[in-house]
Each structure stands twice: as C-alpha cells, then as structure tokens.
XYZ file of C-alpha atoms in Angstrom:
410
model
C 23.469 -61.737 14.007
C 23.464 -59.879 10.865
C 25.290 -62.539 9.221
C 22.638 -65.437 10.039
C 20.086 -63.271 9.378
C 18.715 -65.799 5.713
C 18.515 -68.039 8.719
C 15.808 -66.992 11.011
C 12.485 -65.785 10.718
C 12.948 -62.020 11.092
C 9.709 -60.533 12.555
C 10.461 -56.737 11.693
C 10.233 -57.187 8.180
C 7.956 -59.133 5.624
C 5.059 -61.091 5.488
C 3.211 -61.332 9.270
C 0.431 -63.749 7.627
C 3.727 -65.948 6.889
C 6.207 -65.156 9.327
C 3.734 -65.680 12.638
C 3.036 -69.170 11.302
C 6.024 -69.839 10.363
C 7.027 -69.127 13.517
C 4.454 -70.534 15.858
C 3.954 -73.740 14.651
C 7.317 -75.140 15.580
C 6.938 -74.093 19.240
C 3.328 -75.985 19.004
C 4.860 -78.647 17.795
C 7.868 -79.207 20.413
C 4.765 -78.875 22.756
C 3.325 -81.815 21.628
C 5.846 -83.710 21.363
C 6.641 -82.935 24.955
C 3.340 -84.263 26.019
C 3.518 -87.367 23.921
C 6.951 -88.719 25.352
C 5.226 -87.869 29.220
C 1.891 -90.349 27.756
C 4.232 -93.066 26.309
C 6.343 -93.215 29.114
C 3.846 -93.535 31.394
C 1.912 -96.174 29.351
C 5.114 -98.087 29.515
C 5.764 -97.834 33.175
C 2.227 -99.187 33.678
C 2.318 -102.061 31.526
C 5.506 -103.199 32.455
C 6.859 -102.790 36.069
C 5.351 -105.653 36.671
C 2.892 -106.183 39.769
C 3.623 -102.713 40.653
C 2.330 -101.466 37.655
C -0.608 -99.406 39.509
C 1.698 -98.171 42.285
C 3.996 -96.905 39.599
C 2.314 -95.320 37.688
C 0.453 -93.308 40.486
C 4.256 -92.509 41.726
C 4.589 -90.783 38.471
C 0.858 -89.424 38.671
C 1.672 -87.955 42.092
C 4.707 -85.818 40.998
C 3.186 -84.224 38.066
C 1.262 -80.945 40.439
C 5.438 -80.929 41.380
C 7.644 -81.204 38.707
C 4.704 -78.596 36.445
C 5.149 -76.445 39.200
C 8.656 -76.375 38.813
C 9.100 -76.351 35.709
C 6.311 -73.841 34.682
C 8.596 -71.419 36.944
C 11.474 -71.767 35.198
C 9.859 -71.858 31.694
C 8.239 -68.325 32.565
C 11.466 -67.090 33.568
C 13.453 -68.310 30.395
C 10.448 -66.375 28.387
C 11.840 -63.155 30.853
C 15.421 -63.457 28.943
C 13.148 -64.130 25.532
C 11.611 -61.075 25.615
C 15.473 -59.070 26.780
C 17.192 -60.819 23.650
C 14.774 -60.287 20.749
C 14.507 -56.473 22.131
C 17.928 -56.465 21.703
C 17.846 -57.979 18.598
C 15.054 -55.625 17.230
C 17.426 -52.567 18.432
C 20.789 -54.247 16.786
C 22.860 -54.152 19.457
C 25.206 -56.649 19.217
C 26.765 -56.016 22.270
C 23.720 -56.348 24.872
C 21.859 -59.727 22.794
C 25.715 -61.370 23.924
C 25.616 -59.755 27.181
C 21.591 -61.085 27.137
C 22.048 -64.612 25.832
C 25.235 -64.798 28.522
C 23.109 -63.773 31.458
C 20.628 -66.319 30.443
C 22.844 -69.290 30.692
C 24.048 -68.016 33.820
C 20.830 -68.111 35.275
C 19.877 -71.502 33.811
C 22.480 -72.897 36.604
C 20.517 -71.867 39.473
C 18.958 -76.034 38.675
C 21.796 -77.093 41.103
C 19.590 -75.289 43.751
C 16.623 -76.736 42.602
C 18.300 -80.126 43.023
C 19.447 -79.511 47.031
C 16.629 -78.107 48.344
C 13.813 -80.752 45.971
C 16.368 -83.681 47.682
C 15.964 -82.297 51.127
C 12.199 -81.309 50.986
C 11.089 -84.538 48.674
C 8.991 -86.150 51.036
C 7.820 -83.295 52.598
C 6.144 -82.125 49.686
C 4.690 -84.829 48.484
C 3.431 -85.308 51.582
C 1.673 -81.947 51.532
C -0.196 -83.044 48.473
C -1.390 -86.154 50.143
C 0.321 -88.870 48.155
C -0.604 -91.843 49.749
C 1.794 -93.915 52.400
C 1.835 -96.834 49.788
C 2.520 -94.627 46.818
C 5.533 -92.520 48.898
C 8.628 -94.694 48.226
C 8.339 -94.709 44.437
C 6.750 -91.298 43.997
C 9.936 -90.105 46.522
C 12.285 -92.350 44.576
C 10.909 -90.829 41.043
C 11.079 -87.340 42.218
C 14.730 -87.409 43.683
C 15.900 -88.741 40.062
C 13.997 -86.509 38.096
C 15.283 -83.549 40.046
C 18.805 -84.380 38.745
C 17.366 -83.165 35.088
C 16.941 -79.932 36.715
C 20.081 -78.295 35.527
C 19.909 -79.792 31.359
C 15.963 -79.314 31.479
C 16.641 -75.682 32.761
C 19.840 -74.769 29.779
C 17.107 -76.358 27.328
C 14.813 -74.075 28.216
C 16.682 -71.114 28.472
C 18.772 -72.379 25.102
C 15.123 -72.940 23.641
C 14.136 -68.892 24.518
C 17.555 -67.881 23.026
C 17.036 -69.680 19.612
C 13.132 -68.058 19.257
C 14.350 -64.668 20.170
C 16.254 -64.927 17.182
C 13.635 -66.446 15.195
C 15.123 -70.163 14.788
C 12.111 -71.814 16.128
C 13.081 -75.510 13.705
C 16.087 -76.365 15.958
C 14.128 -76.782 19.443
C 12.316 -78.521 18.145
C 14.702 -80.760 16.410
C 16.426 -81.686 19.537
C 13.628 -82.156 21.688
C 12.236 -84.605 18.712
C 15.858 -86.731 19.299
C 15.244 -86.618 23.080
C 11.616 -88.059 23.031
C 12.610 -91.044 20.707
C 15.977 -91.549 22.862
C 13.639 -91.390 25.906
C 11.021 -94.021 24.913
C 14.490 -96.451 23.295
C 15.842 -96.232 27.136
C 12.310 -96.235 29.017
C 12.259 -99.723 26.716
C 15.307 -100.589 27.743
C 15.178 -99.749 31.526
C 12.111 -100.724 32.326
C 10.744 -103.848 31.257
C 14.323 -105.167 30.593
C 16.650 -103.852 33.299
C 13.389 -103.502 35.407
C 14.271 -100.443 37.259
C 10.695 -99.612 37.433
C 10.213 -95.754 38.116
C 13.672 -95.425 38.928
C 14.540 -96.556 35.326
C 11.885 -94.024 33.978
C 13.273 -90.927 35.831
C 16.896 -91.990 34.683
C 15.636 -92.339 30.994
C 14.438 -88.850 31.517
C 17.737 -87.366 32.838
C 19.708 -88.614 29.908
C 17.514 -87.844 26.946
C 17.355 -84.425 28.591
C 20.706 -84.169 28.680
C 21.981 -85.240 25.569
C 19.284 -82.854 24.199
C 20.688 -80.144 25.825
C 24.398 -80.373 24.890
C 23.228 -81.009 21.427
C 21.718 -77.592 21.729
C 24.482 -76.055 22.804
C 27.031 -77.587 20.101
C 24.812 -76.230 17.058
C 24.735 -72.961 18.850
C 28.674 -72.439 19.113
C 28.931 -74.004 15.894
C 26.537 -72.131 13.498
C 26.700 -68.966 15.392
C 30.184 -67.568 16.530
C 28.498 -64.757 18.547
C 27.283 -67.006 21.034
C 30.337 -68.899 21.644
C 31.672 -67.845 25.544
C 34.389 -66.356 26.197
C 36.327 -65.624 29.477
C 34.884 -61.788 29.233
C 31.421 -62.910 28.485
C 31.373 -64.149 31.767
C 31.179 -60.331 33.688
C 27.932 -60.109 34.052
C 26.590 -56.910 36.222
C 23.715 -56.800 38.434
C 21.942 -54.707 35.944
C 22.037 -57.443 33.346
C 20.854 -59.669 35.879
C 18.556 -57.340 37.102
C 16.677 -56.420 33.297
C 16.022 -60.482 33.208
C 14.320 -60.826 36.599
C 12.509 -57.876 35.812
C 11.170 -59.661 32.597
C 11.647 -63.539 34.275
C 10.062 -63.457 37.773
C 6.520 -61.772 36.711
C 5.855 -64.617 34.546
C 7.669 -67.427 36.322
C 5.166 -66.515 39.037
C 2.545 -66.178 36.258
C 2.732 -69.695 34.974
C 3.118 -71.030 38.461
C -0.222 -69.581 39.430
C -1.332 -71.273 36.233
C -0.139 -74.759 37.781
C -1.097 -73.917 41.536
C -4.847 -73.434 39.848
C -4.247 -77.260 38.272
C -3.260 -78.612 42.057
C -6.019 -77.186 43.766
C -8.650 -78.211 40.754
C -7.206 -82.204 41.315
C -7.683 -81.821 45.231
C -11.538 -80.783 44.552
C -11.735 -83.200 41.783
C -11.506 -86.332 44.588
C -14.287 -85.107 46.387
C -16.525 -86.456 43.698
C -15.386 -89.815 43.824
C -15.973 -89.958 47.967
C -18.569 -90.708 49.741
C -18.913 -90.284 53.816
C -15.064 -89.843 53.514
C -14.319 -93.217 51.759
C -13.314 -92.858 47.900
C -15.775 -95.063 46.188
C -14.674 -94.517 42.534
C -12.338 -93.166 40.165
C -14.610 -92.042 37.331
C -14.640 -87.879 38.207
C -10.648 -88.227 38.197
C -10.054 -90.483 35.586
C -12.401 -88.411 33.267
C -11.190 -84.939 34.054
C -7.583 -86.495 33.632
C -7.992 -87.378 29.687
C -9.970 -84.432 29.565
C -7.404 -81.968 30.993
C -4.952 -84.356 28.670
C -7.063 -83.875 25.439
C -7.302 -79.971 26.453
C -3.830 -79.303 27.065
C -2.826 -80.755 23.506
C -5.781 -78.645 21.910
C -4.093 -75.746 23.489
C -0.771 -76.416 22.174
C -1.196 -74.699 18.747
C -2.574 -71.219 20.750
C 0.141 -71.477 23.143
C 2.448 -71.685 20.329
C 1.010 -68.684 18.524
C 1.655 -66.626 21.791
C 5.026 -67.483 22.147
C 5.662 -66.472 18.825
C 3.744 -62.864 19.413
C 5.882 -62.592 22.599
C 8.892 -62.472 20.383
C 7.468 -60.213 17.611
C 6.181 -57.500 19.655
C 9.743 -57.186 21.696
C 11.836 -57.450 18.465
C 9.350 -54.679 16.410
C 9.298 -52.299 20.089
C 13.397 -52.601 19.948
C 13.022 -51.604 16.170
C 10.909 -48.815 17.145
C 8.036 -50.248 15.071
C 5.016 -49.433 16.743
C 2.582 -49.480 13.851
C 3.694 -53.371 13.205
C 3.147 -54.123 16.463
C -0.609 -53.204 16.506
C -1.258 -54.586 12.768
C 0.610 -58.226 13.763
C -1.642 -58.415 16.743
C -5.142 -57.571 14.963
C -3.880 -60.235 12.324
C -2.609 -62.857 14.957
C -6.133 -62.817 16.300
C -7.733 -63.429 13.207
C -5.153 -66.775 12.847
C -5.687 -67.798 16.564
C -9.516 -67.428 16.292
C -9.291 -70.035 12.852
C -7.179 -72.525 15.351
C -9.876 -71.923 18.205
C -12.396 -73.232 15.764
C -10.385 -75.861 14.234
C -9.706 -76.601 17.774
C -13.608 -76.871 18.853
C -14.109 -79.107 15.437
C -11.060 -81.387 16.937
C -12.371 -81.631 20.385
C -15.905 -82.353 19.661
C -14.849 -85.182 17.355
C -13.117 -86.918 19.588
C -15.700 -86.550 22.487
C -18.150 -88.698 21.025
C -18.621 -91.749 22.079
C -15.797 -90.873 24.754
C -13.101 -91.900 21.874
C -10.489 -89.854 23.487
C -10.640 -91.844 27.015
C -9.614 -94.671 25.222
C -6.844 -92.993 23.800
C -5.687 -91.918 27.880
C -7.522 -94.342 29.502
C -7.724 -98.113 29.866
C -10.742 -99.606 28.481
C -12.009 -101.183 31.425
C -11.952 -97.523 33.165
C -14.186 -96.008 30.304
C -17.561 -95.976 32.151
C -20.626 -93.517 31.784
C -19.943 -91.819 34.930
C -16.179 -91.123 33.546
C -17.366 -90.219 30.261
C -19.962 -87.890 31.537
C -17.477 -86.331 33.864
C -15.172 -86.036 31.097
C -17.318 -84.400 28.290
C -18.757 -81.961 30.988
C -15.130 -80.767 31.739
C -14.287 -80.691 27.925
C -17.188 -79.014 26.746
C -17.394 -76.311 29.352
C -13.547 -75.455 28.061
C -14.121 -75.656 24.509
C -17.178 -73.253 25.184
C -14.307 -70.406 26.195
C -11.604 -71.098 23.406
C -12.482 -68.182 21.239
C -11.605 -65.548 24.656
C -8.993 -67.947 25.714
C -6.912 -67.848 22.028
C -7.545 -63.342 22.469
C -6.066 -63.880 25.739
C -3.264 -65.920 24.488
C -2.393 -63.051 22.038
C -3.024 -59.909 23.927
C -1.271 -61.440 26.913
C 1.978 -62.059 25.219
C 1.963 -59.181 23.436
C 1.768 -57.340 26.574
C 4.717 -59.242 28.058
C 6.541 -58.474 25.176
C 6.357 -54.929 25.254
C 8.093 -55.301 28.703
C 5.290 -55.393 30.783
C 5.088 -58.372 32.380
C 3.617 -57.275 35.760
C 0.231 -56.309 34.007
C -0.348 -59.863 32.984
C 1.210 -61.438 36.516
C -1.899 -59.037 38.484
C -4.497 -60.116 35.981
C-alpha cells in the first residue's frame, strides 16, 4: 500500500504522541455511536409500539446477553486478522496483507452459519436465560430478524479490522455514522408508522447494516486497487486460514468471556429485587442498567486507545522495531491514564443527583433505591479505571505481538 501510504496513519514512523490519538479516537468514536443508535432505538420502540410498549422493549432487553455474545465473538476474531494484516503491513509484504485481507473476508461469511443454527436454537436460548413466557414471541421474533444482519454486521467488522490495520481509522467510522442516522430514519418509519413493532426495529437494523457494509466495500475497491478480488485471490490455504484462527479464536473467546461475565452479573442482579421468590421491584436492575450504560460509554475512549495499540505494536514487530514498541506503550499509558481521569471527572458529574438515570431511565423509575444501586455500581468501577486503562494497553499490546493466548488465560 505504498502508494496510499499520505493516506493512513503509519504507526512505524513519526510522532506516537500524535499518531496514537490520531488513531484511537476514531475507533472511540464509532463506539459511541454504536451505543447511541442501540439507546435511540430502543427509546423509540418503547414509546411507540403502542400498548406493547413494555413487552417490546423487554423483547429487545432480553436479546442483548445474546446478540453481545455473538457479536463480541466475532469482533475478537476480526481483531485476530487485525493483528495478521498490520504485521504484514509493518514487514511490506505485499503479497501476504492481500492473501491476509482475502482470508478475512472469507471468514466474515461463516454469518450464514450463525443465521441456521441462531434460527433453529432461538427459543431455546432465550429460554435458557429465562426470558419470560409473555416476553418470548417478540424477543423470538426480534432475534430471528436480527440474526439475518449476521453476515453484513460480520464483513463490517472484519472490513472495519482491515481499514485500522492499515491505519484508516476515519472511514469506519464514516459509514457506521450513515448507518446509525439511516437506522433511526427507518426505526421512524417502521415503527410508529408502519407499526411493525420489534419486527420493524430488527428490519431497520438489517438494512442500515447492510447498506453500511457495501458502502465499505465500494470505497475499498475504489480507493485501493490492492484490495480489489480477483479469481486467484480466492486460493486461500489452510495455513492462511490457520495464522488467523491462531490470532482470531484466543480473543473471540476472550471477549466472549467478557460478555458471559455481563450474563451471569444480570442473573445475580434480580436477586435484589426478590423477595421470598416474588420480584418486588425493579430498582437494583434498573440502576445497574444506566450504570453499566453510563460505564460502557466512559470506557469507549480506553477501548479505543487499545485498539489502536493492538495495531501499532503488530505493524512496529513486522518492521522489526522493537525499541518503538516499548517507548509507544510507556507513552500510551501516560495518554490512557489522562482519559481515566477525565473519565472519573465525567462519571462523577453525572452521578449526582442520579442525572444520568434520567438520561437511560424514565423519570418515574428514578427512585432512591435505584439511584443508590446505581451510584454504588458506578463508583465501585470508577474506583478501578486507572488499572483498568494499564490493562487496556498492556493487553493489546500483548495481542499484538502475536500472543493472544496470554491474554485469553488471564
């Protein structure tokens, strides 16, 4: 890509206080927008599905443990074929970041998979995370639809882990930007005017997702000609496909242990609004809800910084660069430790007085009990940011020196 290269942030040479930025903040960014098409289309499926409005929105509610799961496996795994394709990069060989970025795609298509066996085993699993018998036809209905997005949502992924490993972090998010406001137009449209209810808000998904993903691919064959297929691209070996599993399935499993943690914390949440076995409140779930809300958006800009050390330390360890790697990762813990605090400052603010419940939360669920339940979770994680921003760095670095199966066992 020698020919792009005034295009992309190049992470072997110049500035790292400018160049990790530069890089990281983009990724933080499509993050958040991520997060803030999820909130708005679930505000809209409560407020206007009508006298279901409760019973859809706890369909949707019900297949988030799911569709994180899922997708947290397949977002670890496209970080795998990250990590193969900026080593590549770092090592200019031209001929293995094709091979690479080809293997990747490839592997993005195992989604049809996803899709038979999520359509066969829908209600099973929901089921198994005890989604109550009044709540199963829409949560079902939702989670059949959204499993169409499977394939698009997986090449978006995989096209987003292509683009970084190259240091074009802008374009991501650029089309996921598009998708969120052509999500919330057709949410609008199918929801409160078509009123297809959660149906409507799974199908608004599936089409934003894919037009976002063939909009990926046309600026990819169109600004760079090396990543246009070809009929001899397509002969990939088991090696190639065996140097991205390597990478892909120790941190596929790593983030899905991440989101298993999140299912079991929601199962022991509910015991705190039960009494004698009879659920007498909402206030412990509803408050550790906009907590873990508030949290995960906090932890955007850390995540963010990560992923842009992941790609760093695998293009400077293809370059042979060793001395880089260790003086971008002192100095990328001095920047995430300044976002840990601004992220304390952030948090704290909007914990009193419980403002951020009412940014999640209904007014008439903002009680004591939920506020106290929330601000207890909140501060207890704010408390840890400072080791949880050096784990974010030293973790990806690690996986992008190739050793992924260090971080998977810790």
């Amino acid at each position: 890509m020698a020919d792009t290269a005034s295009k992309h942030i190049d992470m072997t040479t110049g500035s790292l206080w400018r160049n990790i930025p530069l890089f990281a903040f983009p990724v933080a960014a499509t993050s958040i927008l991520e997060q803030l098409s999820n909130l708005i289309a679930t505000v809209i499926i409560g407020n206007f599905s009508g006298d279901q409005g409760t019973l859809a929105m706890a369909a949707v509610g019900s297949n988030v443990p799911l569709t994180s799961l899922m997708l947290n496996l397949f977002i670890g795994m496209s970080l795998g074929s990250n990590v193969v394709i900026a080593n590549a990069i770092g090592r200019n060989d031209q001929n293995m970041v094709k091979r690479a970025v080809h293997t990747s795609i490839l592997m993005a298509l195992v989604g049809f998979v996803v899709i038979a066996l999520g359509e066969i085993f829908a209600e099973p699993m929901l089921a198994a995370l005890n989604v109550p018998a009044e709540t199963m036809p829409l949560a079902s209905l939702y989670l059949r639809v959204f499993l169409l997005s499977m394939p698009s949502i997986l090449l978006y992924n995989f096209e987003a882990a292509i683009f970084r490993s190259v240091g074009i972090t802008r374009m991501p998010l650029q089309a996921l930007a598009v998708s969120t406001v052509l999500n919330i137009g057709l949410d609008l449209i199918f929801v409160p005017i078509l009123h297809w209810g959660v149906a409507g808000a799974a199908i608004a998904t599936v089409a934003a997702q894919l037009i976002s993903t063939l909009g990926c691919f046309l600026y990819a064959f169109l600004k760079y000609p090396e990543l246009r297929l070809h009929r001899e691209d397509w002969r990939i070996t088991r090696r190639d496909v065996t140097r991205h599993l390597i990478q892909g399935i120790p941190l596929g499993l790593q983030f899905s242990v991440l989101a298993i943690g999140i299912i079991v914390m929601q199962s022991v949440i509910v015991q705190f609004d039960t009494l004698g076995g009879e659920m007498v409140s909402n206030a412990a779930q509803n408050g550790f809800g906009a907590a873990n809300k508030l949290n995960n958006l906090l932890m955007t800009p850390l995540n963010g910084l990560g992923a842009a050390m992941t790609s760093f330390t695998a293009q400077n360890l293809g370059a042979g660069d060793h001395a880089r790697i260790k003086k971008g990762t002192v100095q990328a813990l001095i920047i995430v430790w300044t976002m840990c605090l601004i992220s304390i400052a952030a948090g704290l603010l909007l914990s009193r007085g419980g403002g951020y419940l009412y940014i999640f939360l209904s007014p008439d669920k903002v009680t004591a009990e939920t506020m106290r339940y929330g601000n207890t979770y909140l501060y207890v994680d704010l408390s840890l940011y400072l080791f949880l921003g050096f784990i974010f760095v030293v973790r990806n670095c690690v996986q992008g020196i190739g050793k992924p199966q260090f971080v998977l066992g810790a």
